[in-house]
Amino acid sequence: MERLMVQGGTRLEGRVAAGGSKNAVLPCMAAALLTDEPVVLHRVPDLRDVRTMAQILERLGVRCERDGSTLTLQCTDPSRSEAPYDLVSTMRASICVLGPLVAARGEARVSMPGGCVFGVRPVDQHLKGLNLLGAELRVDGGYLVSQVRRPLKGADMFLGTRFGSSVLATTNVVMGAVLARGLTCIENAAMEPEVSEACRLLNSMGAHISGVGGHKLLVEGVPRLHGAEHVMSGDRIEAATFLVGGAMTRGDVTVTGVDPTQLTVVLETLSEMGAAVDRGQDWLRVRADGPLRPVDITTMAYPGFPTDLQAQFMTALCVADGISVVTERIFPDRFMHVAELLRLGADIRKEGPQAIVKGVPRLSGAIVMASDLRASAALVLAGLLAEGETEIRRVYHIDRGYERIDERLAALGGRVRREAQPKVESTPLDW
Ligand code: UD1
């Protein structure tokens, strides 16, 4: 077990390159199940989730070879269709193998997914969409199981939840539909850039998907797909994590290799908070030289404010000059970081899906526990702000989605180091 030790009180300053998008690359890797030709992905970040997905795909007969940041995936054994609990339970995106498996093999046995634990995260929309394509799924011993006659059949559907659309369900169902007979129309499709990126890869593999980037996707099934080569786009969530870190430490951070148009609402928010934002075609720079102003944030589906940045922005608001209200609309229970921020001296009151954050002059270092991927990033940023030393435990969460975050923050001037977590001495009880 490792921990991060963060010494607070430094400004982040300099340039950092965004890695390839984690949330885009995982479904793109699953798309390799849809063809027996090689799918070559460039700019693939070296993350724990990417490794987990590669392990799942290997179990499903896909050879995954990595050379630097290039990943070559080729299906060599289509007879295997079980994605086991031990791997799937660590990462929610693994459910993305379900659509390709039923579409290409007519058979799937996929463990119910795990991933970041912020409330119940149902999979009903994945099942609804695939069911409408003719892939009936049942739960058997914790596994989603399906055996269907291929090809699946195109269908009209509304993929909706009471919160809006679902990112992974949209991608999963699109991957189920690309080899179906006839036309599939998905209303209320998620518009997140990661969905569009998966659709673009599928189209370059020979799929016919139109309406990409919009709320209505049309998928005209084709008999087969072929291999393709694709360069992953920059990770907008990672990029914005560095930017808000720059703003809250009154620093000056430039992130390269990211598309500013994917972060419009986030950049607006940073400006409202008083940071200076500059942008180019594929870079962003954020500077701040005084206390940030409070803002109210409500997370929403794209192009709204991303839930994956809620914790990082809440951390910045902990030291803003006034009161902010943070409302979580996507995952109403996604507030595990609040208890940890309180340990650092933040003033936050939680009321249902809202947190009322009253800015305090300073945070002070303490031991905190990483609870999920983005919350852990927020705690590292909080450590940079806090006076003294902050120890962040369970950092394996952060390694799921941020590559070498300690080294990259250190390169920006942050005093962050990784070390082994010493064993806790325990006094044996004479019971
Ligand atoms: C993806 C992202 C995650 C991000 C989330 C929202 C990946 C790997 N993960 O997760 O980082 O926080 O989008 O932007 O891309 N829902 C249902 N039924 C379903 C599916 C979802 O009710 O079958 C609900 C969820 O509980 C949630 C909402 O829909 O309230 C949106 O979730 P969804 O977009 O599906 O999140 P993921 O795709 O799992």
Coordinates of C-alpha atoms and ligand atoms in Angstrom, one line a residue:
M1 CA 0.0 0.0 0.0
E2 CA 1.3 3.4 -0.9
R3 CA 0.6 6.9 0.3
L4 CA 1.2 10.4 -1.0
M5 CA 2.8 13.0 1.3
V6 CA 2.0 16.6 0.3
Q7 CA 3.7 19.6 1.7
G8 CA 1.4 22.6 1.4
G9 CA 2.0 26.2 0.6
T10 CA 3.6 26.1 -2.9
R11 CA 2.2 27.6 -6.1
L12 CA 1.8 25.4 -9.1
E13 CA 3.6 26.9 -12.1
G14 CA 4.7 25.6 -15.5
R15 CA 3.4 23.4 -18.3
V16 CA 2.0 19.9 -18.2
A17 CA 0.9 17.7 -21.1
A18 CA -2.6 16.1 -20.7
G19 CA -2.6 12.3 -21.1
G20 CA -5.0 10.5 -23.4
S21 CA -8.6 10.4 -22.2
K22 CA -9.2 7.6 -19.7
N23 CA -13.0 7.6 -20.1
A24 CA -12.6 7.5 -23.9
V25 CA -9.9 4.8 -24.2
L26 CA -11.7 2.2 -22.1
P27 CA -14.7 1.7 -24.4
C28 CA -12.4 2.1 -27.4
M29 CA -10.4 -0.8 -26.2
A30 CA -13.7 -2.8 -25.8
A31 CA -14.5 -2.1 -29.5
A32 CA -11.6 -4.5 -30.4
L33 CA -14.0 -7.3 -29.6
L34 CA -16.0 -6.3 -32.7
T35 CA -13.4 -7.4 -35.2
D36 CA -10.7 -9.9 -35.7
E37 CA -8.4 -7.3 -37.3
P38 CA -6.0 -5.2 -35.2
V39 CA -7.3 -2.0 -33.5
V40 CA -4.3 0.3 -32.8
L41 CA -4.8 3.1 -30.3
H42 CA -2.2 5.8 -29.8
R43 CA -1.7 8.1 -26.9
V44 CA -3.0 5.6 -24.4
P45 CA -2.4 6.6 -20.8
D46 CA -0.7 4.1 -18.5
L47 CA -3.4 3.8 -15.9
R48 CA -4.6 1.1 -13.6
D49 CA -8.0 1.1 -15.3
V50 CA -6.4 0.7 -18.8
R51 CA -4.4 -2.3 -17.4
T52 CA -7.6 -3.8 -15.9
M53 CA -9.4 -3.4 -19.2
A54 CA -6.5 -5.0 -21.0
Q55 CA -6.6 -8.0 -18.6
I56 CA -10.4 -8.4 -19.1
L57 CA -9.9 -8.3 -22.9
E58 CA -7.1 -10.9 -22.7
R59 CA -9.5 -13.1 -20.8
L60 CA -11.9 -12.6 -23.7
G61 CA -9.4 -13.7 -26.3
V62 CA -8.1 -10.3 -27.3
R63 CA -4.3 -9.9 -27.4
C64 CA -3.2 -6.5 -26.0
E65 CA 0.3 -5.4 -26.7
R66 CA 1.7 -2.1 -25.5
D67 CA 4.6 -0.3 -27.1
G68 CA 5.1 3.1 -25.4
S69 CA 1.8 4.8 -25.5
T70 CA 0.5 2.7 -28.4
L71 CA -1.8 -0.2 -27.7
T72 CA -2.5 -2.8 -30.3
L73 CA -5.5 -5.0 -29.7
Q74 CA -6.4 -8.0 -31.7
C75 CA -9.1 -10.6 -31.2
T76 CA -7.5 -14.1 -31.6
D77 CA -9.9 -16.3 -29.7
P78 CA -13.6 -15.5 -30.0
S79 CA -14.7 -18.5 -28.1
R80 CA -14.3 -16.9 -24.7
S81 CA -17.1 -14.8 -23.3
E82 CA -16.6 -14.5 -19.6
A83 CA -15.5 -11.3 -17.9
P84 CA -14.8 -12.4 -14.3
Y85 CA -15.8 -10.7 -11.0
D86 CA -12.2 -10.2 -9.8
L87 CA -11.4 -7.8 -12.6
V88 CA -14.8 -6.3 -13.5
S89 CA -15.6 -5.4 -9.8
T90 CA -12.7 -3.0 -9.7
M91 CA -13.9 -0.8 -12.7
R92 CA -17.3 0.2 -13.8
A93 CA -16.3 0.8 -17.4
S94 CA -15.7 -3.0 -17.8
I95 CA -19.4 -3.2 -18.5
C96 CA -18.6 -1.9 -21.9
V97 CA -17.6 -5.4 -23.1
L98 CA -21.2 -6.5 -22.8
G99 CA -22.4 -4.7 -26.0
P100 CA -19.6 -5.9 -28.2
L101 CA -19.8 -9.5 -26.8
V102 CA -23.5 -9.9 -27.6
A103 CA -23.1 -8.2 -31.0
A104 CA -20.0 -10.1 -32.2
R105 CA -20.3 -13.5 -30.3
G106 CA -24.0 -13.8 -29.4
E107 CA -22.8 -14.8 -26.0
A108 CA -21.8 -12.9 -22.8
R109 CA -21.1 -13.7 -19.2
V110 CA -20.1 -10.4 -17.5
S111 CA -19.9 -9.8 -13.8
M112 CA -22.0 -7.0 -12.5
P113 CA -19.6 -4.0 -12.4
G114 CA -18.0 -2.1 -9.5
G115 CA -16.0 1.1 -9.8
C116 CA -16.2 4.2 -7.8
V117 CA -18.6 3.7 -5.0
F118 CA -20.8 6.7 -4.8
G119 CA -24.3 5.4 -4.2
V120 CA -26.0 2.7 -6.2
R121 CA -25.0 2.8 -9.9
P122 CA -27.6 0.8 -11.8
V123 CA -27.1 -0.8 -15.2
D124 CA -30.7 -0.9 -16.2
Q125 CA -30.2 1.4 -19.2
H126 CA -27.5 -0.8 -20.6
L127 CA -29.8 -3.8 -20.2
K128 CA -32.8 -2.0 -21.6
G129 CA -30.9 -1.0 -24.8
L130 CA -29.4 -4.3 -25.4
N131 CA -32.7 -6.1 -24.7
L132 CA -34.4 -3.9 -27.3
L133 CA -31.7 -5.1 -29.8
G134 CA -32.8 -8.6 -29.0
A135 CA -30.1 -9.6 -26.5
E136 CA -32.0 -10.8 -23.5
L137 CA -29.9 -10.6 -20.4
R138 CA -30.5 -12.2 -17.0
V139 CA -28.6 -12.0 -13.8
D140 CA -27.2 -15.3 -12.7
G141 CA -24.9 -15.6 -9.7
G142 CA -23.8 -12.0 -9.9
Y143 CA -23.2 -12.2 -13.6
L144 CA -25.1 -10.7 -16.5
V145 CA -25.6 -13.6 -18.9
S146 CA -26.9 -13.6 -22.5
Q147 CA -27.0 -16.1 -25.3
V148 CA -28.6 -14.8 -28.4
R149 CA -28.9 -15.6 -32.1
R150 CA -26.8 -13.2 -34.1
P151 CA -27.1 -10.7 -35.7
L152 CA -29.0 -8.6 -33.3
K153 CA -31.9 -6.5 -34.7
G154 CA -31.9 -2.7 -34.9
A155 CA -34.5 -0.9 -32.8
D156 CA -35.8 2.5 -31.8
M157 CA -35.2 3.4 -28.2
F158 CA -35.1 6.2 -25.6
L159 CA -32.1 5.6 -23.3
G160 CA -33.0 7.7 -20.4
T161 CA -32.8 7.9 -16.6
R162 CA -34.4 10.4 -14.3
F163 CA -31.1 12.2 -14.3
G164 CA -30.8 12.4 -18.1
S165 CA -28.6 10.3 -20.3
S166 CA -26.0 7.6 -19.5
V167 CA -22.5 7.8 -20.9
L168 CA -21.5 4.2 -20.8
A169 CA -25.0 2.8 -21.6
T170 CA -25.0 4.9 -24.8
T171 CA -21.6 3.6 -25.8
N172 CA -22.4 0.1 -24.9
V173 CA -25.7 0.0 -26.8
V174 CA -24.0 1.7 -29.8
M175 CA -21.4 -1.1 -29.8
G176 CA -24.3 -3.6 -29.6
A177 CA -26.0 -2.0 -32.6
V178 CA -23.1 -1.6 -35.0
L179 CA -23.4 -5.2 -36.2
A180 CA -27.2 -5.5 -35.9
R181 CA -29.5 -6.0 -38.9
G182 CA -31.2 -2.7 -39.8
L183 CA -31.4 0.7 -38.2
T184 CA -31.1 1.6 -34.5
C185 CA -32.2 5.0 -33.3
I186 CA -31.0 6.1 -29.8
E187 CA -32.9 9.1 -28.5
N188 CA -31.5 10.9 -25.4
A189 CA -28.0 9.6 -26.2
A190 CA -25.3 11.0 -24.0
M191 CA -23.4 13.8 -25.7
E192 CA -20.1 13.5 -23.7
P193 CA -17.0 13.8 -25.9
E194 CA -16.0 10.3 -24.8
V195 CA -19.1 8.9 -26.5
S196 CA -18.4 10.7 -29.7
E197 CA -14.8 9.5 -29.6
A198 CA -15.9 5.9 -29.4
C199 CA -18.3 6.5 -32.3
R200 CA -15.6 8.0 -34.4
L201 CA -13.4 5.0 -33.8
L202 CA -16.3 2.6 -34.7
N203 CA -16.9 4.6 -37.9
S204 CA -13.3 4.3 -38.8
M205 CA -13.7 0.5 -38.3
G206 CA -16.5 0.6 -40.9
A207 CA -19.6 1.3 -38.7
H208 CA -22.3 3.6 -39.9
I209 CA -23.1 5.9 -37.0
S210 CA -24.6 9.4 -37.7
G211 CA -25.6 12.2 -35.4
V212 CA -22.3 11.8 -33.5
G213 CA -22.1 14.5 -30.7
G214 CA -25.8 15.0 -30.6
H215 CA -28.7 13.7 -28.5
K216 CA -30.0 11.4 -31.3
L217 CA -27.7 8.7 -32.7
L218 CA -28.6 6.6 -35.8
V219 CA -26.7 3.4 -36.2
E220 CA -27.1 1.5 -39.5
G221 CA -25.9 -2.0 -38.9
V222 CA -23.2 -3.5 -41.1
P223 CA -22.2 -7.2 -41.5
R224 CA -18.7 -6.8 -40.3
L225 CA -16.1 -4.3 -39.0
H226 CA -12.5 -4.1 -39.8
G227 CA -9.4 -2.9 -37.9
A228 CA -8.5 0.8 -37.5
E229 CA -5.9 3.2 -36.0
H230 CA -6.9 6.0 -33.7
V231 CA -5.2 8.7 -31.7
M232 CA -6.9 9.3 -28.3
S233 CA -7.8 12.9 -27.5
G234 CA -6.6 14.6 -24.3
D235 CA -8.2 13.9 -21.0
R236 CA -10.4 16.9 -20.2
I237 CA -10.9 15.9 -16.6
E238 CA -7.3 15.5 -15.9
A239 CA -6.5 18.7 -17.7
A240 CA -9.1 20.6 -15.6
T241 CA -7.7 19.1 -12.4
F242 CA -4.3 20.6 -13.1
L243 CA -5.9 23.9 -14.1
V244 CA -8.0 24.3 -10.9
G245 CA -4.9 23.3 -9.0
G246 CA -3.1 26.2 -10.6
A247 CA -6.0 28.6 -9.8
M248 CA -6.3 27.5 -6.1
T249 CA -2.6 27.8 -5.4
R250 CA -2.5 31.2 -7.0
G251 CA -0.2 29.8 -9.6
D252 CA 0.2 29.8 -13.4
V253 CA -0.4 26.5 -15.1
T254 CA -0.5 25.7 -18.8
V255 CA -2.0 22.3 -20.0
T256 CA -1.2 21.2 -23.5
G257 CA -2.8 18.6 -25.7
V258 CA -6.4 19.3 -24.7
D259 CA -9.4 20.6 -26.6
P260 CA -10.6 23.8 -24.9
T261 CA -14.0 23.4 -26.5
Q262 CA -14.7 20.4 -24.3
L263 CA -14.2 22.5 -21.2
T264 CA -16.3 25.6 -21.9
V265 CA -18.4 25.6 -18.7
V266 CA -15.4 24.7 -16.6
L267 CA -13.4 27.6 -18.0
E268 CA -16.3 29.9 -17.5
T269 CA -16.4 28.8 -13.8
L270 CA -12.7 29.4 -13.4
S271 CA -13.1 32.9 -14.8
E272 CA -16.1 33.6 -12.5
M273 CA -13.9 32.5 -9.6
G274 CA -11.5 35.2 -10.6
A275 CA -8.8 33.2 -12.5
A276 CA -7.4 34.5 -15.8
V277 CA -7.9 31.9 -18.5
D278 CA -6.1 31.9 -21.9
R279 CA -6.6 29.4 -24.5
G280 CA -5.2 28.2 -27.9
Q281 CA -6.2 25.5 -30.3
D282 CA -5.0 22.7 -28.0
W283 CA -3.8 24.3 -24.8
L284 CA -5.1 26.2 -21.8
R285 CA -3.5 28.5 -19.3
V286 CA -4.9 29.5 -15.9
R287 CA -3.4 32.1 -13.6
A288 CA -4.6 33.5 -10.3
D289 CA -3.0 35.9 -8.0
G290 CA -5.5 36.5 -5.2
P291 CA -8.2 34.7 -3.3
L292 CA -10.8 33.0 -5.5
R293 CA -14.4 34.2 -5.5
P294 CA -17.2 31.8 -4.4
V295 CA -19.4 30.3 -7.1
D296 CA -22.4 28.0 -7.2
I297 CA -21.9 24.8 -9.2
T298 CA -24.4 22.3 -10.3
T299 CA -23.2 19.2 -12.0
M300 CA -25.0 18.2 -15.2
A301 CA -24.6 16.1 -18.3
Y302 CA -22.3 17.4 -21.0
P303 CA -22.0 20.3 -21.9
G304 CA -22.9 21.1 -18.3
F305 CA -20.4 21.1 -15.4
P306 CA -18.9 17.6 -15.1
T307 CA -19.5 15.6 -12.0
D308 CA -16.0 14.3 -12.4
L309 CA -14.7 17.8 -11.4
Q310 CA -17.1 18.5 -8.6
A311 CA -14.7 17.4 -5.8
Q312 CA -11.7 19.3 -7.2
F313 CA -13.7 22.5 -7.5
M314 CA -15.2 22.1 -4.1
T315 CA -11.7 21.9 -2.7
A316 CA -10.9 25.3 -4.4
L317 CA -14.1 26.8 -3.0
C318 CA -13.0 25.7 0.6
V319 CA -10.6 28.7 0.6
A320 CA -12.7 31.1 -1.6
D321 CA -13.7 34.4 -0.3
G322 CA -17.4 33.6 0.7
I323 CA -20.1 31.0 0.5
S324 CA -20.6 28.6 -2.5
V325 CA -23.3 26.0 -3.0
V326 CA -22.3 22.8 -4.8
T327 CA -25.2 20.7 -6.1
E328 CA -24.6 17.2 -7.4
R329 CA -27.2 16.2 -10.0
I330 CA -25.6 13.2 -11.5
F331 CA -24.6 11.1 -8.5
P332 CA -26.4 12.6 -5.5
D333 CA -24.3 10.7 -3.0
R334 CA -20.9 11.7 -4.5
F335 CA -19.7 13.6 -1.4
M336 CA -17.2 11.2 0.3
H337 CA -14.5 13.9 0.0
V338 CA -16.5 16.2 2.3
A339 CA -15.6 14.3 5.5
E340 CA -11.9 14.3 4.5
L341 CA -12.0 18.1 3.6
L342 CA -13.5 18.7 7.1
R343 CA -10.5 16.9 8.6
L344 CA -8.3 19.6 6.9
G345 CA -10.3 22.4 8.4
A346 CA -12.8 23.1 5.7
D347 CA -16.3 24.5 6.6
I348 CA -18.8 22.5 4.6
R349 CA -22.4 21.7 5.5
K350 CA -24.0 18.9 3.5
E351 CA -27.7 19.0 2.9
G352 CA -29.0 16.2 0.6
P353 CA -27.4 16.5 -2.8
Q354 CA -26.0 19.9 -1.9
A355 CA -22.9 21.1 0.0
I356 CA -22.7 24.6 1.3
V357 CA -19.1 25.6 1.3
K358 CA -18.0 28.5 3.4
G359 CA -14.5 29.7 2.5
V360 CA -12.0 29.6 5.3
P361 CA -8.6 31.5 5.3
R362 CA -6.6 28.3 5.3
L363 CA -6.7 24.5 5.5
S364 CA -4.3 22.6 7.7
G365 CA -2.5 19.3 6.8
A366 CA -3.8 16.0 8.2
I367 CA -4.1 12.3 7.4
V368 CA -6.9 11.7 4.9
M369 CA -8.2 8.7 3.1
A370 CA -8.8 8.6 -0.7
S371 CA -12.3 7.2 -1.3
D372 CA -12.7 7.3 -5.1
L373 CA -10.8 8.4 -8.1
R374 CA -11.7 12.1 -8.4
A375 CA -12.1 12.6 -4.7
S376 CA -8.5 11.5 -4.3
A377 CA -7.4 14.1 -6.8
A378 CA -9.2 16.7 -4.8
L379 CA -7.4 15.6 -1.6
V380 CA -4.0 16.0 -3.3
L381 CA -5.0 19.5 -4.4
A382 CA -6.2 20.2 -0.8
G383 CA -2.8 19.0 0.4
L384 CA -1.1 21.6 -1.8
L385 CA -3.3 24.3 -0.2
A386 CA -3.1 23.2 3.4
E387 CA -0.5 24.5 5.8
G388 CA 1.9 21.7 6.8
E389 CA 1.9 18.1 5.6
T390 CA -1.1 16.1 4.3
E391 CA -0.9 12.3 4.1
I392 CA -3.2 10.7 1.6
R393 CA -3.8 7.1 2.1
R394 CA -5.2 4.5 -0.4
V395 CA -3.7 6.3 -3.4
Y396 CA -4.4 3.3 -5.6
H397 CA -7.7 5.1 -6.4
I398 CA -5.9 8.0 -7.9
D399 CA -3.7 5.7 -10.0
R400 CA -6.8 4.4 -11.7
G401 CA -7.2 7.7 -13.6
Y402 CA -4.1 10.0 -13.2
E403 CA -0.8 8.8 -14.6
R404 CA 2.1 9.6 -12.2
I405 CA 0.2 12.5 -10.6
D406 CA 2.9 12.9 -7.9
E407 CA 5.7 13.3 -10.5
R408 CA 3.7 15.7 -12.7
L409 CA 2.6 17.9 -9.8
A410 CA 6.2 17.9 -8.5
A411 CA 7.3 19.1 -12.0
L412 CA 4.9 22.0 -11.5
G413 CA 6.5 22.9 -8.2
G414 CA 4.2 20.9 -5.9
R415 CA 5.9 19.2 -3.0
V416 CA 4.4 15.8 -3.5
R417 CA 6.1 12.4 -2.9
R418 CA 5.0 8.9 -2.9
E419 CA 6.1 6.4 -0.4
A420 CA 5.2 3.0 1.0
Q421 CA 2.6 3.1 3.8
P422 CA 4.4 1.9 6.9
K423 CA 2.7 -1.0 8.8
V424 CA 0.7 0.2 11.7
E425 CA 2.1 -1.0 15.0
S426 CA -0.7 -2.7 17.0
T427 CA -0.7 -3.6 20.6
P428 CA -1.8 -7.2 21.1
L429 CA -4.7 -7.5 23.4
D430 CA -4.6 -10.1 26.1
W431 CA -8.2 -11.2 25.6
Ligands
UD1_1 C1 -19.3 7.8 -16.8 C2 -17.9 8.1 -16.5 C3 -17.8 8.7 -15.1 C4 -18.7 9.9 -15.0 C5 -20.1 9.6 -15.5 C6 -21.0 10.8 -15.6 C7 -16.6 6.4 -17.6 C8 -15.7 5.2 -17.5 N1 -17.1 6.8 -16.5 O1 -19.8 6.9 -15.9 O2 -16.5 9.1 -14.8 O3 -18.8 10.4 -13.7 O4 -20.1 9.0 -16.8 O5 -20.5 11.8 -16.4 O6 -16.8 6.9 -18.7 N2 -27.7 5.5 -14.5 C9 -28.9 4.7 -14.4 N3 -29.0 3.5 -15.1 C10 -28.0 3.1 -15.9 C11 -26.8 3.9 -16.1 C12 -26.8 5.1 -15.4 O7 -29.8 5.0 -13.6 O8 -28.1 2.0 -16.5 C13 -27.6 6.7 -13.8 C14 -26.4 6.8 -12.9 O9 -26.7 6.2 -11.6 C15 -26.2 8.3 -12.8 C16 -26.6 8.8 -14.2 O10 -27.4 7.7 -14.8 O11 -27.1 8.9 -11.9 C17 -25.4 9.0 -15.1 O12 -24.5 7.9 -15.1 P1 -23.7 7.4 -16.3 O13 -23.6 8.5 -17.4 O14 -24.2 6.1 -16.8 O15 -22.3 7.2 -15.7 P2 -21.2 6.1 -16.2 O16 -21.4 6.0 -17.7 O17 -21.3 4.9 -15.4

